[in-house]
Structure formats: structure tokens, C-alpha cells
Amino acid sequence: MKKFGKFLFGAMLGGLIGSGVALLLAPASGKQTQQEIVSYFGHLKDEVQKAADEKRVELEAQLHALQSGKQVTIEEKQA
């Protein structure tokens, strides 16, 4: 869980720094820069969503394994 939090923090911080630098150094028009920033954050959102989905699947698998192990332990005690 700590790794995902660090990833999320890094992704957000990188996005903010990158967009700030892009605004300061961009030779493009304001409208074009805005479109690029919107596109970048759309991509960033997709990456974060993908990472969150992967983590959810991993945690659900771990939960299932724990619940299965708990059930086996209960059945062993009853036998």
C-alpha cells in the first residue's frame, strides 16, 4: 500500500511540476498549451486509474486467500 501511495504522490507532483515548467517555457500559444496540459492530465488520470485497478485486483486476491485460509482453519478445528 505504501508503494501505491508513493506512486500516486510522485505522479501528482511530477504532473504539477511538469505543467508549471511547460507553462513557463512553452513557445506555443496559450490555447495550444492548455490543450497539451489537458491531454497530459488526461493521460495521468488514466495511468493512476490503471495503477489503482491493478492494486484493487491484487488486494482482492489477497483478501480471498486470507478468507480461504480462515475457512480451512475453521474446518480443521471442527474435524
GROMACS .gro file of C-alpha atoms in nm:
model
   79
    1MET     CA    1   0.000   0.000   0.000
    2LYS     CA    2   0.291   0.232   0.073
    3LYS     CA    3   0.427   0.182  -0.279
    4PHE     CA    4   0.096   0.285  -0.435
    5GLY     CA    5   0.079   0.596  -0.216
    6LYS     CA    6   0.432   0.691  -0.314
    7PHE     CA    7   0.350   0.632  -0.680
    8LEU     CA    8   0.037   0.845  -0.659
    9PHE     CA    9   0.222   1.126  -0.480
   10GLY     CA   10   0.506   1.114  -0.732
   11ALA     CA   11   0.269   1.113  -1.026
   12MET     CA   12   0.079   1.413  -0.895
   13LEU     CA   13   0.393   1.605  -0.803
   14GLY     CA   14   0.550   1.527  -1.139
   15GLY     CA   15   0.237   1.641  -1.315
   16LEU     CA   16   0.228   1.971  -1.131
   17ILE     CA   17   0.596   2.041  -1.185
   18GLY     CA   18   0.577   1.938  -1.549
   19SER     CA   19   0.277   2.157  -1.620
   20GLY     CA   20   0.440   2.453  -1.447
   21VAL     CA   21   0.759   2.415  -1.648
   22ALA     CA   22   0.556   2.372  -1.966
   23LEU     CA   23   0.373   2.698  -1.899
   24LEU     CA   24   0.696   2.886  -1.835
   25LEU     CA   25   0.892   2.750  -2.129
   26ALA     CA   26   0.623   2.688  -2.389
   27PRO     CA   27   0.669   2.879  -2.714
   28ALA     CA   28   0.318   2.773  -2.817
   29SER     CA   29   0.003   2.978  -2.785
   30GLY     CA   30  -0.196   2.975  -2.464
   31LYS     CA   31  -0.478   2.775  -2.621
   32GLN     CA   32  -0.239   2.509  -2.752
   33THR     CA   33  -0.062   2.492  -2.415
   34GLN     CA   34  -0.397   2.447  -2.241
   35GLN     CA   35  -0.485   2.162  -2.475
   36GLU     CA   36  -0.150   1.994  -2.410
   37ILE     CA   37  -0.196   2.026  -2.033
   38VAL     CA   38  -0.548   1.883  -2.052
   39SER     CA   39  -0.416   1.597  -2.262
   40TYR     CA   40  -0.130   1.535  -2.018
   41PHE     CA   41  -0.360   1.527  -1.716
   42GLY     CA   42  -0.600   1.300  -1.903
   43HIS     CA   43  -0.311   1.060  -1.961
   44LEU     CA   44  -0.201   1.096  -1.599
   45LYS     CA   45  -0.555   1.020  -1.482
   46ASP     CA   46  -0.560   0.706  -1.696
   47GLU     CA   47  -0.226   0.591  -1.551
   48VAL     CA   48  -0.343   0.648  -1.194
   49GLN     CA   49  -0.671   0.467  -1.264
   50LYS     CA   50  -0.480   0.174  -1.415
   51ALA     CA   51  -0.250   0.155  -1.111
   52ALA     CA   52  -0.549   0.174  -0.875
   53ASP     CA   53  -0.729  -0.104  -1.065
   54GLU     CA   54  -0.420  -0.325  -1.053
   55LYS     CA   55  -0.382  -0.265  -0.679
   56ARG     CA   56  -0.753  -0.338  -0.622
   57VAL     CA   57  -0.724  -0.671  -0.804
   58GLU     CA   58  -0.414  -0.758  -0.603
   59LEU     CA   59  -0.581  -0.670  -0.273
   60GLU     CA   60  -0.896  -0.864  -0.363
   61ALA     CA   61  -0.682  -1.170  -0.438
   62GLN     CA   62  -0.504  -1.133  -0.104
   63LEU     CA   63  -0.837  -1.094   0.076
   64HIS     CA   64  -0.974  -1.406  -0.094
   65ALA     CA   65  -0.661  -1.600   0.003
   66LEU     CA   66  -0.694  -1.485   0.364
   67GLN     CA   67  -1.063  -1.572   0.375
   68SER     CA   68  -0.997  -1.915   0.224
   69GLY     CA   69  -0.723  -1.980   0.477
   70LYS     CA   70  -0.952  -1.873   0.758
   71GLN     CA   71  -1.222  -2.112   0.633
   72VAL     CA   72  -0.973  -2.400   0.616
   73THR     CA   73  -0.862  -2.329   0.973
   74ILE     CA   74  -1.223  -2.330   1.096
   75GLU     CA   75  -1.291  -2.661   0.917
   76GLU     CA   76  -0.975  -2.817   1.065
   77LYS     CA   77  -1.082  -2.717   1.417
   78GLN     CA   78  -1.426  -2.871   1.367
   79ALA     CA   79  -1.283  -3.203   1.241
   0.00000   0.00000   0.00000
